[in-house]
Short mmCIF file of C-alpha atoms in Angstrom, two decimals:
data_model
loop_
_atom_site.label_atom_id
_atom_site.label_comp_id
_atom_site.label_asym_id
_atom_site.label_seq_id
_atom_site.Cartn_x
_atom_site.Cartn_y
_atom_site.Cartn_z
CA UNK A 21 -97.48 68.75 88.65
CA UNK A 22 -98.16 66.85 91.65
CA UNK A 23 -95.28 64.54 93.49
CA UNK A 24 -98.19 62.02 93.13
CA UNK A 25 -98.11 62.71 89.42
CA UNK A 26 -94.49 62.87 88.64
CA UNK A 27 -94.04 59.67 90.80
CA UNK A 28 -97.13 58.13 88.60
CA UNK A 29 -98.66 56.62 91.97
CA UNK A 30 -102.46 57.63 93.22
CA UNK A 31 -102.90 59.66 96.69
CA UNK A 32 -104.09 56.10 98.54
CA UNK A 33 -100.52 54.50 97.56
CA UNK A 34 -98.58 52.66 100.05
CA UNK A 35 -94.83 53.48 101.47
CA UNK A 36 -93.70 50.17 99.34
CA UNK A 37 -95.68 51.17 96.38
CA UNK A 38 -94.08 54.81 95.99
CA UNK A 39 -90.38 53.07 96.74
CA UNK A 40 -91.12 50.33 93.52
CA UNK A 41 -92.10 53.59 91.42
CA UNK A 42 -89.17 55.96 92.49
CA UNK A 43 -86.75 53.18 91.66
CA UNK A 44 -88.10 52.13 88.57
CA UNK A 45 -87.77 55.82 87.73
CA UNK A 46 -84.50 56.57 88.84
CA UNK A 47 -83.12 53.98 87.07
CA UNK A 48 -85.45 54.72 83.58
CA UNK A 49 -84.29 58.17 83.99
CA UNK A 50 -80.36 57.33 85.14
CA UNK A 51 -77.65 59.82 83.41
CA UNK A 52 -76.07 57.30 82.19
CA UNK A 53 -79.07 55.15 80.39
CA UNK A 54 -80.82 58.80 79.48
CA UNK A 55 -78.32 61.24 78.91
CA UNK A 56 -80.96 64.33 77.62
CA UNK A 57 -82.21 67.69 79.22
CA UNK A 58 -85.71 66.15 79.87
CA UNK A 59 -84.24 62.74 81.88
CA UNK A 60 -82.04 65.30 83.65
CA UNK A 61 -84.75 67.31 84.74
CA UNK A 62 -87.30 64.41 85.26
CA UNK A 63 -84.41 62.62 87.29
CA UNK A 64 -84.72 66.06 89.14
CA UNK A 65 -88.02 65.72 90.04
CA UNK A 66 -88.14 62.40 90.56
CA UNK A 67 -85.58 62.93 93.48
CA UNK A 68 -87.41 65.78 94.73
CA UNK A 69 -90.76 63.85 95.15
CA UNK A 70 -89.54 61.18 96.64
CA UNK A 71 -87.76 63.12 99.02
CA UNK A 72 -91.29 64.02 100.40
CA UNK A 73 -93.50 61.45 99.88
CA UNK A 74 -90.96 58.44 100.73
CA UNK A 75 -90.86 60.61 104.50
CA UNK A 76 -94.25 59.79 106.74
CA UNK A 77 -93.85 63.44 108.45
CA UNK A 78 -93.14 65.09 105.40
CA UNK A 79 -95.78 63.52 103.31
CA UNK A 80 -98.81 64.20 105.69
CA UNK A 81 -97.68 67.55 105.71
CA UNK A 82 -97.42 67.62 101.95
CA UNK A 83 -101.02 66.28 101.96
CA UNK A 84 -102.29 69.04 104.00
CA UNK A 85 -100.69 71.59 102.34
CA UNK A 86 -102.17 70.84 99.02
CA UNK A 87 -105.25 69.71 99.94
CA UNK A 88 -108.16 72.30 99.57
CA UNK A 89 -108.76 74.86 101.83
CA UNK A 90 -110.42 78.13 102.58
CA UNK A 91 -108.46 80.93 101.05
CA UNK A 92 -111.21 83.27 101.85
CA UNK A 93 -110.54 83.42 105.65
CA UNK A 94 -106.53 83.98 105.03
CA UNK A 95 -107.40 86.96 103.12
CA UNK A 96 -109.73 88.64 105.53
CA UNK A 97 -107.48 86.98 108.62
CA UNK A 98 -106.78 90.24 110.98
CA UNK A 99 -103.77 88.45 112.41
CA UNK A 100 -102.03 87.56 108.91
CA UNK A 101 -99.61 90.20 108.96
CA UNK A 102 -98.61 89.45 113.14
CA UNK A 103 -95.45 87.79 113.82
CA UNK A 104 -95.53 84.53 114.44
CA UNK A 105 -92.38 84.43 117.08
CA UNK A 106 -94.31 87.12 118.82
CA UNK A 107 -97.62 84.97 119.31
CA UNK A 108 -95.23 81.91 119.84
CA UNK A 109 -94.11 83.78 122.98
CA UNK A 110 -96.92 85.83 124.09
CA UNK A 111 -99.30 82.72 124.54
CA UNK A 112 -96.19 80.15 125.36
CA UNK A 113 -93.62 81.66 127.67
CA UNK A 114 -93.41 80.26 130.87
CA UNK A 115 -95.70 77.54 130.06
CA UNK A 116 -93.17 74.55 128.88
CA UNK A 117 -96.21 71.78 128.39
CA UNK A 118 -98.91 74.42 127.84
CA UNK A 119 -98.34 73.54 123.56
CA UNK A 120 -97.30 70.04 123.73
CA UNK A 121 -100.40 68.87 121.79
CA UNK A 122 -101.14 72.11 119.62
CA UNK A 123 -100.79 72.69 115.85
CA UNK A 124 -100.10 75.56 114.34
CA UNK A 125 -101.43 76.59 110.50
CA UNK A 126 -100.07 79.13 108.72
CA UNK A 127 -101.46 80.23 105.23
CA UNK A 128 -102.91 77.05 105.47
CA UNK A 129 -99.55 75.15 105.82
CA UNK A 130 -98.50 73.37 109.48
CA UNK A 131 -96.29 74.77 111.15
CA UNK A 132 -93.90 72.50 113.51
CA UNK A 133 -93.02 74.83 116.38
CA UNK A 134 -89.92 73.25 117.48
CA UNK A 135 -89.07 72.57 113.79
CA UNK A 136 -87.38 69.39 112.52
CA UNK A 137 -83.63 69.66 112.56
CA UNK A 138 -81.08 69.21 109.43
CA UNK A 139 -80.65 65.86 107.97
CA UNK A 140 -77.30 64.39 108.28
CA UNK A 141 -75.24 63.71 104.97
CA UNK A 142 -72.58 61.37 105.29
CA UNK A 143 -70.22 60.11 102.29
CA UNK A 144 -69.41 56.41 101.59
CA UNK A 145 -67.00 55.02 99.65
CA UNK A 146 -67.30 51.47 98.13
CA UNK A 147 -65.57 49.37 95.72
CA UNK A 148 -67.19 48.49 92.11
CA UNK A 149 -67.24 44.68 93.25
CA UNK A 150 -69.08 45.86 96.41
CA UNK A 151 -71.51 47.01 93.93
CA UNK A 152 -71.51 43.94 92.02
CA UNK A 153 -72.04 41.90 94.93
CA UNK A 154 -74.28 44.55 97.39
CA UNK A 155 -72.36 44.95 100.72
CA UNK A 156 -72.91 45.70 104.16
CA UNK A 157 -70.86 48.84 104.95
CA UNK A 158 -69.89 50.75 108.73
CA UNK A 159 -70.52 53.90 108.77
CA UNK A 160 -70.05 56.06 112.17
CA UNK A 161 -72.09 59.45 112.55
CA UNK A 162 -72.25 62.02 115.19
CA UNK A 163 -76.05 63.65 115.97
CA UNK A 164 -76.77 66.13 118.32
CA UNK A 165 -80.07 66.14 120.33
CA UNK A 166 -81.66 69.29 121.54
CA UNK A 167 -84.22 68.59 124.12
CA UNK A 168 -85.80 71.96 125.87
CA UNK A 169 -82.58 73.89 125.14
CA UNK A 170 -80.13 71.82 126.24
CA UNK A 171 -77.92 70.46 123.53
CA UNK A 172 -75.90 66.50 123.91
CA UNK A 173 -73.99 64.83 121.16
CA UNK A 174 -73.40 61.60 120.59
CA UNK A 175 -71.83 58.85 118.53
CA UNK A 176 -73.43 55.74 116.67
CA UNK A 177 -71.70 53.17 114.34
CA UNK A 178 -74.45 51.89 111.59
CA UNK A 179 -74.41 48.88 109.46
CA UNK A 180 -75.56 49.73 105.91
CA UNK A 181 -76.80 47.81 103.51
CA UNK A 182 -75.68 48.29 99.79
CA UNK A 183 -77.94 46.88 97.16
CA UNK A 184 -76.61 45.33 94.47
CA UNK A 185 -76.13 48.13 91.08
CA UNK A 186 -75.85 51.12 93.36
CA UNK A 187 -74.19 53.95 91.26
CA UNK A 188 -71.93 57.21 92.10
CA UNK A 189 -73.82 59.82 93.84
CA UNK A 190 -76.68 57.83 95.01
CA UNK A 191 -78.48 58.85 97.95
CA UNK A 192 -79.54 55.94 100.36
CA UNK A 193 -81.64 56.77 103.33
CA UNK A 194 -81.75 55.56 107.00
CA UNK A 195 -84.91 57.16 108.06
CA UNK A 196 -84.75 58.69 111.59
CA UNK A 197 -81.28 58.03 112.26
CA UNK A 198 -79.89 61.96 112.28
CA UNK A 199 -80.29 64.56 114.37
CA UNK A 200 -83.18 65.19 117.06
CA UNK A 201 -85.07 68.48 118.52
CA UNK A 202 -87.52 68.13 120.94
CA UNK A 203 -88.14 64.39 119.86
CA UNK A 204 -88.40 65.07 116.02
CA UNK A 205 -85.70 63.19 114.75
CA UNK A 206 -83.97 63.89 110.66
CA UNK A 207 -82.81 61.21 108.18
CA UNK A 208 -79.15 59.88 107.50
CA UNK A 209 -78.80 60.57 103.64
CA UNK A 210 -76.42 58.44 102.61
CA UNK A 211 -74.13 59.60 99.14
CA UNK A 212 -72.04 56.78 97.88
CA UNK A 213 -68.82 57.25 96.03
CA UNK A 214 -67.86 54.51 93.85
CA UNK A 215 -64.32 53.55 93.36
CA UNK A 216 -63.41 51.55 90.18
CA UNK A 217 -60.36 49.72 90.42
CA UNK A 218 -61.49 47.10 88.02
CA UNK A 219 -60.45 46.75 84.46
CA UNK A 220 -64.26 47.33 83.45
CA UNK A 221 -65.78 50.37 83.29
CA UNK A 222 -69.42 51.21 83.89
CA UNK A 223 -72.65 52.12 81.40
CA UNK A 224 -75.31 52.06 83.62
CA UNK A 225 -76.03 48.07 84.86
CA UNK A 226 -72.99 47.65 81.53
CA UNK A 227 -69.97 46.45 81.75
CA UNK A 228 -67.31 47.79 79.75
CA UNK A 229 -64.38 45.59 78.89
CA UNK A 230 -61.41 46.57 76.14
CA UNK A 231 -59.47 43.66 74.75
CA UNK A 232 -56.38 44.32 72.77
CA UNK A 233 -54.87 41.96 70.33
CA UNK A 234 -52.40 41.58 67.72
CA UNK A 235 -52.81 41.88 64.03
CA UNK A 236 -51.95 37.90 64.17
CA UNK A 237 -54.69 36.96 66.89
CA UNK A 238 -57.11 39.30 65.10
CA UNK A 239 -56.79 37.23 61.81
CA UNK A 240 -55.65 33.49 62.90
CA UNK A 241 -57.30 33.61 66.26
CA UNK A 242 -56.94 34.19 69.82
CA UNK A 243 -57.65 33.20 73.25
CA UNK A 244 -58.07 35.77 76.24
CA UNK A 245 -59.01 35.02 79.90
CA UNK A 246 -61.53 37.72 82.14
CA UNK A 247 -61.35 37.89 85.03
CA UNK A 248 -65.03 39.01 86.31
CA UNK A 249 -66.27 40.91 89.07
CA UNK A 250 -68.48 37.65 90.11
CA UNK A 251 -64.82 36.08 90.71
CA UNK A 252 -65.23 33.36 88.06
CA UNK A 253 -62.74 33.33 85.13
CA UNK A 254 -64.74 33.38 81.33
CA UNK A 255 -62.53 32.09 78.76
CA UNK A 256 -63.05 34.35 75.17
CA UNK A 257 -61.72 32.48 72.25
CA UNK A 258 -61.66 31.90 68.64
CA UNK A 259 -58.91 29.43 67.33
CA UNK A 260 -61.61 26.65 67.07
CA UNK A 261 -63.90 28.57 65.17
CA UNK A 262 -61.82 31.04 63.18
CA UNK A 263 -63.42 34.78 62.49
CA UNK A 264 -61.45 37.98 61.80
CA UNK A 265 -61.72 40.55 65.04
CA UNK A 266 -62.51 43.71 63.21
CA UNK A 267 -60.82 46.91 64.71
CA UNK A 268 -63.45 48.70 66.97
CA UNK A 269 -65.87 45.56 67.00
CA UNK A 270 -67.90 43.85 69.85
CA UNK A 271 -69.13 41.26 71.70
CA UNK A 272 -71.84 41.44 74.18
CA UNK A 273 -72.70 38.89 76.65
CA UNK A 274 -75.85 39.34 77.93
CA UNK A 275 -76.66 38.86 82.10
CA UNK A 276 -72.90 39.34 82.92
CA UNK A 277 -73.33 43.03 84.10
CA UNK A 278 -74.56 44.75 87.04
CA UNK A 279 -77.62 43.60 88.51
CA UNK A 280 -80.09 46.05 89.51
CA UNK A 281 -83.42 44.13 91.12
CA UNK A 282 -84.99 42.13 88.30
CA UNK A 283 -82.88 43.91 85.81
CA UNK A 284 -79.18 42.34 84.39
CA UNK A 285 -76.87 44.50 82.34
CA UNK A 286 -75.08 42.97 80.17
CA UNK A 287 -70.97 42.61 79.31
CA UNK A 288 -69.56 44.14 76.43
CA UNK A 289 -65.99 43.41 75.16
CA UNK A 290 -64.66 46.32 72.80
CA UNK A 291 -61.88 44.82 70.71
CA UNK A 292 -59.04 46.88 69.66
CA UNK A 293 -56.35 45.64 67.07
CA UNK A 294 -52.47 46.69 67.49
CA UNK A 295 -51.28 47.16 64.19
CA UNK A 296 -47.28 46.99 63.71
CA UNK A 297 -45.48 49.77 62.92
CA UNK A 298 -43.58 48.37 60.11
CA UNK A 299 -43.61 45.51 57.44
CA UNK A 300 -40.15 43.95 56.39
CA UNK A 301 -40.22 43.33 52.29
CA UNK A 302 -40.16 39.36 52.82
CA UNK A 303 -42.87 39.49 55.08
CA UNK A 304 -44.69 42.00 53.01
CA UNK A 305 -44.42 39.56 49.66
CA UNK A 306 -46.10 36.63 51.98
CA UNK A 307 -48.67 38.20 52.93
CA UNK A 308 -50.29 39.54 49.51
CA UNK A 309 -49.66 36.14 48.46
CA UNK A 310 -51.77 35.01 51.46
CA UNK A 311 -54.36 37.72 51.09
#
């Protein structure tokens, strides 16, 4: 299958048009929303075709290399088997400028003669409420750049922008920010750790929240204060309208989660009920008569 395909965008689609459809994927297809073999392996794919096609360079090449071609003249090429290093130098050395402007093919494929240089991975660590909120993050990364065989380093300080539901292990990327050979520059890829120091835990744009109570607030009523990632303070109670909390219930609050574009997850409070150890006879006696 075709990145084109797995991405479900046509050949003519714009640079915005294959970002909408990679992140509606990614998050369809998200570990924690899709937890089978397929979403793990469309996820997978997903990843990899975007990795191509959301890159100008990479795409045209991608382009070219599956386009149609002549197999016929590969087969009967005489200089198939010759190695390319050798050619590289026989027509090239000593003449710096001489292939400034040529392309090479190979089995059909471009070849890049100075060849584009390693991407730069760099880990970021972020808080859950910087997720909640999105965040612009420093980051500092060192590059080399290789220009005609001689090799500088040097040092730039980025501001990154987090959007708002990024997840552990996401890759965000700062195109043409890495490393550069011979004026080809790589990508930044950008993995972000997320650090939960909250009382919530995560479900994809969910937020968990456990809520322990008595045996007493779970039959004559409660009330329980959250704080919430957004900073505002939701009040949960039910003395004025009396229900029994069952052990293991919940209560889901919907728009109070992670937001995620047009999407809002929701917040979900898991109840658990503390049962005493023990029961006194007196108290014991009042309570079947109550019951």
């Amino acid at each position: 299958m075709s990145h084109y395909k797995t991405l479900g965008v046509p050949k003519t689609a714009s640079n915005d048009e294959i970002k909408k459809a990679y992140r509606a994927l990614s998050l369809k297809y998200h570990p924690d929303r899709n937890n089978t073999p397929e979403a793990k392996e469309k996820i997978r794919l997903v990843n990899e075709a975007y990795e191509t096609l959301g890159d100008v360079n990479k795409r045209k090449e991608y382009d070219i290399r599956n386009g149609p071609r002549n197999t016929n003249f590969q087969q009967n090429n005489p200089f198939a088997n010759l190695n390319q290093d050798h050619i590289f130098k026989a027509f090239f050395n000593g003449a710096n400028n001489v292939n400034s402007n040529i392309r090479v093919f190979q089995n059909g494929r471009p070849v890049n003669i100075n060849g584009r240089p390693e991407d730069i991975q760099q880990k970021v660590r972020i808080t859950i409420q910087q997720s909640f909120h999105g965040a612009s993050v420093p980051i500092e990364i060192n590059r080399y750049i290789l220009q005609d065989n001689e090799r500088t380093t040097e040092q730039e300080t980025f501001y990154v922008s987090i959007p708002q539901g990024v997840d552990n292990n996401e890759i965000l990327i700062l195109k043409d920010k890495g490393n550069m050979r011979n004026g080809i520059k790589s990508d930044v890829k950008i993995v972000i750790q997320l650090e939960n120091n909250s009382l919530f835990k995560r479900k994809g744009l969910d937020l968990l929240y456990t809520c322990k109570l008595s045996l007493k607030e779970a039959l004559c009523g409660f009330s329980h204060e959250i704080e919430h990632l957004s900073g505002k303070k939701l009040a949960i109670s039910t003395r004025n309208n009396p229900s029994v909390i069952n052990p293991g219930s919940e209560r889901v609050f919907q728009n109070y989660g992670l937001v995620r574009g047009v999407v809002k997850g929701s917040l979900i409070i898991h109840f658990e009920v503390e049962f005493p150890a023990s029961i006194d006879e007196e108290n014991r006696t009042k309570l079947s008569e109550l019951l």
